[in-house]
């Protein structure tokens, strides 16, 4: 890497590569892995836990006074009241990994008083390192990342993720999917949100949307997108998305068009409603709630909102393998 990196970013990169090595070794013999189920279609393997522990040991070894918010261990490690909080997903795309499908990544972000400042997403199967420091641009390995320049949704390739946990609103998602599908050039669903967000930053996708995501899925990718000139927000185009369990991202033009389509489907949590519950054990202080979330400047104003969207009642075409 040619440019001088922030010391905290360097530590995050070291932690991500350490976790990636653990994941790559385990991928050579998937049959030997011990796997537990957190819920229907929600798996955790000993690799997730080993990678997470390696990341935490690396980060706290360098910064013992920092806080930790990690997928598998919640806030059980690190300082509980630090302004600095590392937000960690040791293996985003566990289901892909367990099947040998090579789309998964390590995601590490550092938030200072609710603002994401440093971000790393490492794809161990390709040895691709996406990273960003706030105000200093986003990079893939040594290459500066820029969001795409496509302006029309009809020309755009959009990424998404299907809901998969019990309790997710499948019917609502299928309606969104149908409407976006009819307005764009193509939809893709590889299955690792951290990488999906990096693909928006790299310009591989022109936009992305998903529901049901947790903070560790999107914290790092959100900064990488904004540092590449993209926008990220909730379905109504606001910067409060980290705990809203809905996210939309894209280059500025496509982002605005996606917000226009997705706004009627928003489930934004109002101030008088209980916040989305983080992972078990993740007791967050207000400072760490990252409600402001803004990895980025406030998103540009979306296109004028239209009235409620009419969903056609005709069934979507499907084949025998359709997941709906």
Short mmCIF file of N, CA and C in Angstrom, two decimals, residues 129-272:
data_model
loop_
_atom_site.label_atom_id
_atom_site.label_comp_id
_atom_site.label_asym_id
_atom_site.label_seq_id
_atom_site.Cartn_x
_atom_site.Cartn_y
_atom_site.Cartn_z
N UNK A 129 -8.63 -6.49 -0.21
CA UNK A 129 -8.75 -5.68 0.99
C UNK A 129 -9.38 -4.33 0.64
N UNK A 130 -10.62 -4.13 1.10
CA UNK A 130 -11.30 -2.85 0.97
C UNK A 130 -11.07 -2.08 2.27
N UNK A 131 -10.73 -0.80 2.18
CA UNK A 131 -10.50 -0.05 3.42
C UNK A 131 -10.72 1.44 3.20
N UNK A 132 -10.96 2.14 4.32
CA UNK A 132 -11.19 3.58 4.26
C UNK A 132 -10.92 4.20 5.62
N UNK A 133 -10.42 5.43 5.60
CA UNK A 133 -10.37 6.29 6.78
C UNK A 133 -11.22 7.51 6.47
N UNK A 134 -11.97 7.98 7.45
CA UNK A 134 -12.88 9.10 7.22
C UNK A 134 -12.12 10.31 6.68
N UNK A 135 -12.58 10.82 5.54
CA UNK A 135 -11.97 12.00 4.94
C UNK A 135 -10.76 11.73 4.06
N UNK A 136 -10.38 10.45 3.92
CA UNK A 136 -9.16 10.14 3.17
C UNK A 136 -9.39 9.20 1.98
N UNK A 137 -10.65 8.96 1.64
CA UNK A 137 -10.94 8.13 0.47
C UNK A 137 -11.04 6.66 0.81
N UNK A 138 -11.54 5.90 -0.16
CA UNK A 138 -11.70 4.45 -0.02
C UNK A 138 -10.85 3.75 -1.06
N UNK A 139 -10.36 2.57 -0.70
CA UNK A 139 -9.42 1.86 -1.56
C UNK A 139 -9.73 0.37 -1.60
N UNK A 140 -9.40 -0.25 -2.73
CA UNK A 140 -9.33 -1.71 -2.86
C UNK A 140 -7.88 -2.04 -3.16
N UNK A 141 -7.21 -2.67 -2.21
CA UNK A 141 -5.78 -2.88 -2.30
C UNK A 141 -5.11 -1.52 -2.49
N UNK A 142 -4.50 -1.21 -3.61
CA UNK A 142 -3.89 0.11 -3.79
C UNK A 142 -4.72 1.04 -4.66
N UNK A 143 -5.85 0.56 -5.12
CA UNK A 143 -6.63 1.32 -6.11
C UNK A 143 -7.72 2.15 -5.43
N UNK A 144 -7.77 3.43 -5.78
CA UNK A 144 -8.82 4.31 -5.24
C UNK A 144 -10.19 3.88 -5.78
N UNK A 145 -11.17 3.82 -4.90
CA UNK A 145 -12.51 3.40 -5.30
C UNK A 145 -13.39 4.60 -5.60
N UNK A 146 -14.23 4.44 -6.62
CA UNK A 146 -15.23 5.46 -6.97
C UNK A 146 -16.55 4.77 -7.27
N UNK A 147 -17.62 5.34 -6.74
CA UNK A 147 -18.94 4.83 -7.07
C UNK A 147 -19.19 5.01 -8.56
N UNK A 148 -20.11 4.24 -9.11
CA UNK A 148 -20.36 4.28 -10.56
C UNK A 148 -20.99 5.61 -10.96
N UNK A 149 -21.00 5.86 -12.27
CA UNK A 149 -21.54 7.12 -12.78
C UNK A 149 -22.87 6.94 -13.52
N UNK A 150 -23.42 5.74 -13.48
CA UNK A 150 -24.71 5.56 -14.16
C UNK A 150 -25.78 6.41 -13.49
N UNK A 151 -26.62 7.01 -14.30
CA UNK A 151 -27.61 7.94 -13.76
C UNK A 151 -29.03 7.39 -13.78
N UNK A 152 -29.28 6.39 -14.63
CA UNK A 152 -30.65 5.88 -14.76
C UNK A 152 -30.78 4.52 -14.10
N UNK A 153 -31.82 4.37 -13.29
CA UNK A 153 -32.06 3.09 -12.64
C UNK A 153 -32.27 1.99 -13.67
N UNK A 154 -32.82 2.34 -14.82
CA UNK A 154 -33.08 1.33 -15.85
C UNK A 154 -31.78 0.72 -16.40
N UNK A 155 -30.65 1.41 -16.21
CA UNK A 155 -29.35 0.89 -16.66
C UNK A 155 -28.57 0.24 -15.51
N UNK A 156 -29.12 0.26 -14.31
CA UNK A 156 -28.35 -0.05 -13.11
C UNK A 156 -28.40 -1.52 -12.73
N UNK A 157 -27.26 -2.00 -12.22
CA UNK A 157 -27.19 -3.32 -11.59
C UNK A 157 -27.30 -3.11 -10.08
N UNK A 158 -28.27 -3.75 -9.47
CA UNK A 158 -28.58 -3.54 -8.05
C UNK A 158 -28.31 -4.81 -7.26
N UNK A 159 -27.68 -4.66 -6.11
CA UNK A 159 -27.49 -5.78 -5.19
C UNK A 159 -28.57 -5.79 -4.13
N UNK A 160 -28.85 -6.97 -3.58
CA UNK A 160 -29.82 -7.06 -2.50
C UNK A 160 -29.49 -8.29 -1.65
N UNK A 161 -30.28 -8.49 -0.62
CA UNK A 161 -30.16 -9.67 0.22
C UNK A 161 -31.54 -10.13 0.60
N UNK A 162 -31.79 -11.42 0.53
CA UNK A 162 -33.11 -11.92 0.90
C UNK A 162 -33.21 -12.04 2.41
N UNK A 163 -34.39 -11.75 2.98
CA UNK A 163 -34.58 -12.05 4.40
C UNK A 163 -34.55 -13.56 4.61
N UNK A 164 -33.97 -13.99 5.72
CA UNK A 164 -33.84 -15.44 5.91
C UNK A 164 -34.14 -15.89 7.32
N UNK A 165 -34.33 -14.97 8.26
CA UNK A 165 -34.61 -15.38 9.64
C UNK A 165 -36.10 -15.48 9.88
N UNK A 166 -36.46 -16.34 10.80
CA UNK A 166 -37.86 -16.44 11.19
C UNK A 166 -38.30 -15.09 11.75
N UNK A 167 -39.47 -14.65 11.34
CA UNK A 167 -39.96 -13.36 11.80
C UNK A 167 -39.72 -12.24 10.81
N UNK A 168 -38.82 -12.44 9.84
CA UNK A 168 -38.62 -11.44 8.80
C UNK A 168 -39.88 -11.34 7.94
N UNK A 169 -40.12 -10.17 7.41
CA UNK A 169 -41.33 -9.94 6.63
C UNK A 169 -41.09 -10.30 5.16
N UNK A 170 -41.34 -11.55 4.82
CA UNK A 170 -41.03 -12.03 3.47
C UNK A 170 -41.95 -11.38 2.43
N UNK A 171 -43.24 -11.25 2.75
CA UNK A 171 -44.16 -10.70 1.76
C UNK A 171 -43.80 -9.26 1.41
N UNK A 172 -43.45 -8.49 2.43
CA UNK A 172 -43.04 -7.10 2.18
C UNK A 172 -41.80 -7.07 1.29
N UNK A 173 -40.85 -7.97 1.58
CA UNK A 173 -39.63 -7.99 0.78
C UNK A 173 -39.92 -8.35 -0.67
N UNK A 174 -40.77 -9.34 -0.89
CA UNK A 174 -41.07 -9.77 -2.26
C UNK A 174 -41.72 -8.62 -3.05
N UNK A 175 -42.53 -7.82 -2.39
CA UNK A 175 -43.11 -6.66 -3.06
C UNK A 175 -42.02 -5.67 -3.47
N UNK A 176 -41.09 -5.41 -2.56
CA UNK A 176 -39.97 -4.52 -2.88
C UNK A 176 -39.15 -5.08 -4.04
N UNK A 177 -38.85 -6.36 -3.93
CA UNK A 177 -38.04 -7.04 -4.94
C UNK A 177 -38.69 -6.91 -6.31
N UNK A 178 -40.00 -7.16 -6.36
CA UNK A 178 -40.71 -7.09 -7.63
C UNK A 178 -40.64 -5.70 -8.23
N UNK A 179 -40.83 -4.69 -7.40
CA UNK A 179 -40.86 -3.34 -7.94
C UNK A 179 -39.47 -2.89 -8.41
N UNK A 180 -38.44 -3.15 -7.60
CA UNK A 180 -37.08 -2.77 -8.01
C UNK A 180 -36.68 -3.53 -9.27
N UNK A 181 -37.02 -4.83 -9.30
CA UNK A 181 -36.66 -5.67 -10.44
C UNK A 181 -37.21 -5.11 -11.75
N UNK A 182 -38.41 -4.55 -11.71
CA UNK A 182 -39.03 -4.02 -12.92
C UNK A 182 -38.45 -2.68 -13.36
N UNK A 183 -37.66 -2.05 -12.49
CA UNK A 183 -37.13 -0.73 -12.82
C UNK A 183 -35.63 -0.73 -13.11
N UNK A 184 -34.93 -1.86 -12.89
CA UNK A 184 -33.47 -1.85 -13.04
C UNK A 184 -33.03 -2.86 -14.11
N UNK A 185 -31.73 -2.85 -14.42
CA UNK A 185 -31.20 -3.74 -15.45
C UNK A 185 -30.96 -5.15 -14.93
N UNK A 186 -30.78 -5.29 -13.63
CA UNK A 186 -30.53 -6.61 -13.06
C UNK A 186 -30.41 -6.54 -11.56
N UNK A 187 -30.75 -7.66 -10.89
CA UNK A 187 -30.63 -7.78 -9.44
C UNK A 187 -29.71 -8.95 -9.11
N UNK A 188 -28.86 -8.78 -8.09
CA UNK A 188 -27.93 -9.83 -7.67
C UNK A 188 -28.03 -10.04 -6.17
N UNK A 189 -27.81 -11.30 -5.74
CA UNK A 189 -27.88 -11.61 -4.31
C UNK A 189 -26.77 -12.60 -3.94
N UNK A 190 -25.52 -12.15 -3.81
CA UNK A 190 -24.45 -13.09 -3.47
C UNK A 190 -24.49 -13.61 -2.04
N UNK A 191 -24.94 -12.80 -1.08
CA UNK A 191 -25.12 -13.33 0.26
C UNK A 191 -24.14 -12.90 1.33
N UNK A 192 -23.43 -11.80 1.10
CA UNK A 192 -22.55 -11.24 2.14
C UNK A 192 -22.65 -9.72 2.06
N UNK A 193 -23.43 -9.13 2.96
CA UNK A 193 -23.75 -7.70 2.87
C UNK A 193 -22.51 -6.81 2.94
N UNK A 194 -21.52 -7.19 3.74
CA UNK A 194 -20.31 -6.37 3.85
C UNK A 194 -19.64 -6.22 2.48
N UNK A 195 -19.59 -7.33 1.72
CA UNK A 195 -19.02 -7.26 0.37
C UNK A 195 -19.94 -6.51 -0.58
N UNK A 196 -21.25 -6.71 -0.44
CA UNK A 196 -22.20 -6.00 -1.29
C UNK A 196 -21.98 -4.49 -1.21
N UNK A 197 -21.79 -3.98 0.00
CA UNK A 197 -21.57 -2.54 0.18
C UNK A 197 -20.27 -2.11 -0.49
N UNK A 198 -19.24 -2.93 -0.36
CA UNK A 198 -17.97 -2.61 -1.03
C UNK A 198 -18.12 -2.62 -2.54
N UNK A 199 -19.00 -3.47 -3.05
CA UNK A 199 -19.23 -3.52 -4.50
C UNK A 199 -19.92 -2.26 -4.99
N UNK A 200 -20.72 -1.63 -4.15
CA UNK A 200 -21.27 -0.31 -4.51
C UNK A 200 -20.14 0.71 -4.57
N UNK A 201 -19.26 0.67 -3.57
CA UNK A 201 -18.13 1.62 -3.54
C UNK A 201 -17.23 1.45 -4.76
N UNK A 202 -17.05 0.20 -5.18
CA UNK A 202 -16.17 -0.08 -6.33
C UNK A 202 -16.84 0.18 -7.67
N UNK A 203 -18.15 0.41 -7.66
CA UNK A 203 -18.86 0.63 -8.91
C UNK A 203 -19.31 -0.64 -9.60
N UNK A 204 -19.11 -1.82 -8.95
CA UNK A 204 -19.60 -3.07 -9.54
C UNK A 204 -21.12 -3.07 -9.55
N UNK A 205 -21.71 -2.62 -8.45
CA UNK A 205 -23.14 -2.35 -8.35
C UNK A 205 -23.34 -0.84 -8.49
N UNK A 206 -24.52 -0.46 -8.94
CA UNK A 206 -24.90 0.95 -8.93
C UNK A 206 -25.72 1.27 -7.69
N UNK A 207 -26.29 0.24 -7.04
CA UNK A 207 -27.06 0.44 -5.82
C UNK A 207 -27.25 -0.86 -5.08
N UNK A 208 -27.78 -0.77 -3.87
CA UNK A 208 -27.97 -1.94 -3.01
C UNK A 208 -29.07 -1.64 -2.00
N UNK A 209 -29.87 -2.65 -1.65
CA UNK A 209 -30.83 -2.48 -0.56
C UNK A 209 -31.01 -3.81 0.15
N UNK A 210 -31.30 -3.74 1.45
CA UNK A 210 -31.56 -4.95 2.21
C UNK A 210 -32.27 -4.57 3.51
N UNK A 211 -33.02 -5.52 4.05
CA UNK A 211 -33.65 -5.35 5.36
C UNK A 211 -33.09 -6.39 6.32
N UNK A 212 -33.24 -6.13 7.61
CA UNK A 212 -32.88 -7.12 8.62
C UNK A 212 -31.41 -7.18 8.97
N UNK A 213 -30.61 -6.21 8.51
CA UNK A 213 -29.18 -6.26 8.79
C UNK A 213 -28.86 -5.71 10.17
N UNK A 214 -27.76 -6.18 10.73
CA UNK A 214 -27.27 -5.72 12.02
C UNK A 214 -26.13 -4.73 11.84
N UNK A 215 -25.78 -3.98 12.90
CA UNK A 215 -24.73 -2.96 12.76
C UNK A 215 -23.41 -3.51 12.23
N UNK A 216 -23.03 -4.73 12.69
CA UNK A 216 -21.73 -5.27 12.26
C UNK A 216 -21.73 -5.67 10.79
N UNK A 217 -22.90 -5.85 10.20
CA UNK A 217 -22.95 -6.16 8.77
C UNK A 217 -22.61 -4.95 7.90
N UNK A 218 -22.93 -3.76 8.40
CA UNK A 218 -22.89 -2.58 7.52
C UNK A 218 -21.97 -1.46 7.98
N UNK A 219 -21.45 -1.51 9.21
CA UNK A 219 -20.67 -0.37 9.72
C UNK A 219 -19.46 -0.07 8.84
N UNK A 220 -18.64 -1.08 8.55
CA UNK A 220 -17.43 -0.84 7.75
C UNK A 220 -17.80 -0.45 6.32
N UNK A 221 -18.71 -1.19 5.70
CA UNK A 221 -19.08 -0.91 4.32
C UNK A 221 -19.67 0.47 4.14
N UNK A 222 -20.35 0.98 5.17
CA UNK A 222 -20.97 2.30 5.05
C UNK A 222 -19.93 3.39 4.85
N UNK A 223 -18.82 3.33 5.59
CA UNK A 223 -17.77 4.34 5.42
C UNK A 223 -17.07 4.18 4.07
N UNK A 224 -16.85 2.93 3.66
CA UNK A 224 -16.18 2.69 2.37
C UNK A 224 -17.02 3.26 1.23
N UNK A 225 -18.35 3.13 1.32
CA UNK A 225 -19.23 3.70 0.29
C UNK A 225 -19.14 5.22 0.26
N UNK A 226 -19.27 5.85 1.41
CA UNK A 226 -19.30 7.32 1.40
C UNK A 226 -17.95 7.91 1.00
N UNK A 227 -16.87 7.22 1.37
CA UNK A 227 -15.54 7.70 0.97
C UNK A 227 -15.29 7.49 -0.52
N UNK A 228 -16.11 6.64 -1.15
CA UNK A 228 -16.01 6.44 -2.61
C UNK A 228 -16.99 7.34 -3.36
N UNK A 229 -17.66 8.23 -2.66
CA UNK A 229 -18.58 9.15 -3.33
C UNK A 229 -20.00 8.65 -3.44
N UNK A 230 -20.32 7.55 -2.76
CA UNK A 230 -21.68 7.03 -2.77
C UNK A 230 -22.46 7.53 -1.58
N UNK A 231 -23.72 7.15 -1.50
CA UNK A 231 -24.60 7.54 -0.40
C UNK A 231 -25.20 6.28 0.23
N UNK A 232 -25.50 6.38 1.51
CA UNK A 232 -26.13 5.27 2.22
C UNK A 232 -27.08 5.85 3.26
N UNK A 233 -28.24 5.21 3.40
CA UNK A 233 -29.23 5.70 4.36
C UNK A 233 -30.28 4.64 4.60
N UNK A 234 -31.35 5.05 5.30
CA UNK A 234 -32.47 4.15 5.44
C UNK A 234 -33.42 4.35 4.25
N UNK A 235 -34.54 3.66 4.27
CA UNK A 235 -35.41 3.66 3.08
C UNK A 235 -36.03 5.03 2.79
N UNK A 236 -36.03 5.92 3.79
CA UNK A 236 -36.55 7.27 3.53
C UNK A 236 -35.44 8.26 3.25
N UNK A 237 -34.22 7.75 3.07
CA UNK A 237 -33.12 8.62 2.66
C UNK A 237 -32.44 9.36 3.78
N UNK A 238 -32.67 8.93 5.02
CA UNK A 238 -32.05 9.60 6.16
C UNK A 238 -30.83 8.83 6.63
N UNK A 239 -29.94 9.53 7.35
CA UNK A 239 -28.67 8.93 7.73
C UNK A 239 -28.77 8.00 8.93
N UNK A 240 -29.96 7.82 9.47
CA UNK A 240 -30.15 6.96 10.63
C UNK A 240 -30.50 5.55 10.16
N UNK A 241 -29.50 4.71 9.95
CA UNK A 241 -29.78 3.39 9.39
C UNK A 241 -29.10 2.25 10.15
N UNK A 242 -28.11 2.52 10.98
CA UNK A 242 -27.31 1.44 11.54
C UNK A 242 -28.15 0.50 12.41
N UNK A 243 -29.13 1.05 13.12
CA UNK A 243 -29.97 0.22 13.97
C UNK A 243 -31.41 0.14 13.46
N UNK A 244 -31.64 0.55 12.23
CA UNK A 244 -33.00 0.55 11.69
C UNK A 244 -33.35 -0.75 10.96
N UNK A 245 -32.36 -1.59 10.75
CA UNK A 245 -32.58 -2.88 10.06
C UNK A 245 -33.13 -2.69 8.65
N UNK A 246 -32.77 -1.57 8.04
CA UNK A 246 -33.05 -1.36 6.62
C UNK A 246 -31.97 -0.43 6.09
N UNK A 247 -31.48 -0.73 4.89
CA UNK A 247 -30.42 0.09 4.35
C UNK A 247 -30.55 0.14 2.83
N UNK A 248 -30.26 1.31 2.28
CA UNK A 248 -30.19 1.48 0.83
C UNK A 248 -28.94 2.29 0.55
N UNK A 249 -28.24 1.94 -0.53
CA UNK A 249 -26.99 2.61 -0.87
C UNK A 249 -26.87 2.69 -2.39
N UNK A 250 -26.02 3.58 -2.85
CA UNK A 250 -25.80 3.67 -4.29
C UNK A 250 -25.02 4.91 -4.66
N UNK A 251 -24.74 5.06 -5.94
CA UNK A 251 -24.22 6.35 -6.37
C UNK A 251 -25.35 7.36 -6.18
N UNK A 252 -25.05 8.66 -6.12
CA UNK A 252 -26.09 9.62 -5.74
C UNK A 252 -27.36 9.57 -6.59
N UNK A 253 -27.23 9.40 -7.89
CA UNK A 253 -28.42 9.40 -8.76
C UNK A 253 -29.27 8.14 -8.55
N UNK A 254 -28.62 6.99 -8.52
CA UNK A 254 -29.36 5.74 -8.34
C UNK A 254 -29.92 5.63 -6.93
N UNK A 255 -29.16 6.11 -5.96
CA UNK A 255 -29.63 6.13 -4.57
C UNK A 255 -30.97 6.87 -4.47
N UNK A 256 -31.04 8.05 -5.08
CA UNK A 256 -32.27 8.85 -5.01
C UNK A 256 -33.45 8.10 -5.63
N UNK A 257 -33.21 7.40 -6.73
CA UNK A 257 -34.29 6.67 -7.39
C UNK A 257 -34.72 5.45 -6.57
N UNK A 258 -33.76 4.79 -5.91
CA UNK A 258 -34.11 3.66 -5.04
C UNK A 258 -34.91 4.13 -3.83
N UNK A 259 -34.51 5.24 -3.25
CA UNK A 259 -35.25 5.78 -2.10
C UNK A 259 -36.70 6.06 -2.49
N UNK A 260 -36.90 6.59 -3.68
CA UNK A 260 -38.25 6.91 -4.13
C UNK A 260 -39.12 5.64 -4.19
N UNK A 261 -38.52 4.54 -4.62
CA UNK A 261 -39.26 3.28 -4.70
C UNK A 261 -39.45 2.65 -3.31
N UNK A 262 -38.41 2.73 -2.45
CA UNK A 262 -38.41 1.98 -1.20
C UNK A 262 -39.05 2.73 -0.04
N UNK A 263 -39.19 4.04 -0.14
CA UNK A 263 -39.72 4.82 0.99
C UNK A 263 -41.06 4.30 1.51
N UNK A 264 -42.00 3.89 0.64
CA UNK A 264 -43.28 3.39 1.18
C UNK A 264 -43.15 2.12 2.02
N UNK A 265 -42.00 1.43 1.92
CA UNK A 265 -41.82 0.18 2.65
C UNK A 265 -41.05 0.35 3.95
N UNK A 266 -40.74 1.58 4.31
CA UNK A 266 -39.89 1.82 5.48
C UNK A 266 -40.55 1.34 6.76
N UNK A 267 -39.71 0.89 7.67
CA UNK A 267 -40.16 0.55 9.02
C UNK A 267 -39.29 1.31 10.02
N UNK A 268 -39.02 2.56 9.74
CA UNK A 268 -38.15 3.35 10.61
C UNK A 268 -38.69 3.37 12.03
N UNK A 269 -37.80 3.16 12.98
CA UNK A 269 -38.19 3.16 14.39
C UNK A 269 -38.33 4.60 14.85
N UNK A 270 -39.50 4.94 15.36
CA UNK A 270 -39.73 6.30 15.84
C UNK A 270 -39.10 6.47 17.22
N UNK A 271 -38.78 7.73 17.61
CA UNK A 271 -38.10 7.95 18.89
C UNK A 271 -38.83 7.36 20.09
N UNK A 272 -40.18 7.28 20.03
CA UNK A 272 -40.91 6.77 21.18
C UNK A 272 -41.10 5.26 21.13
#
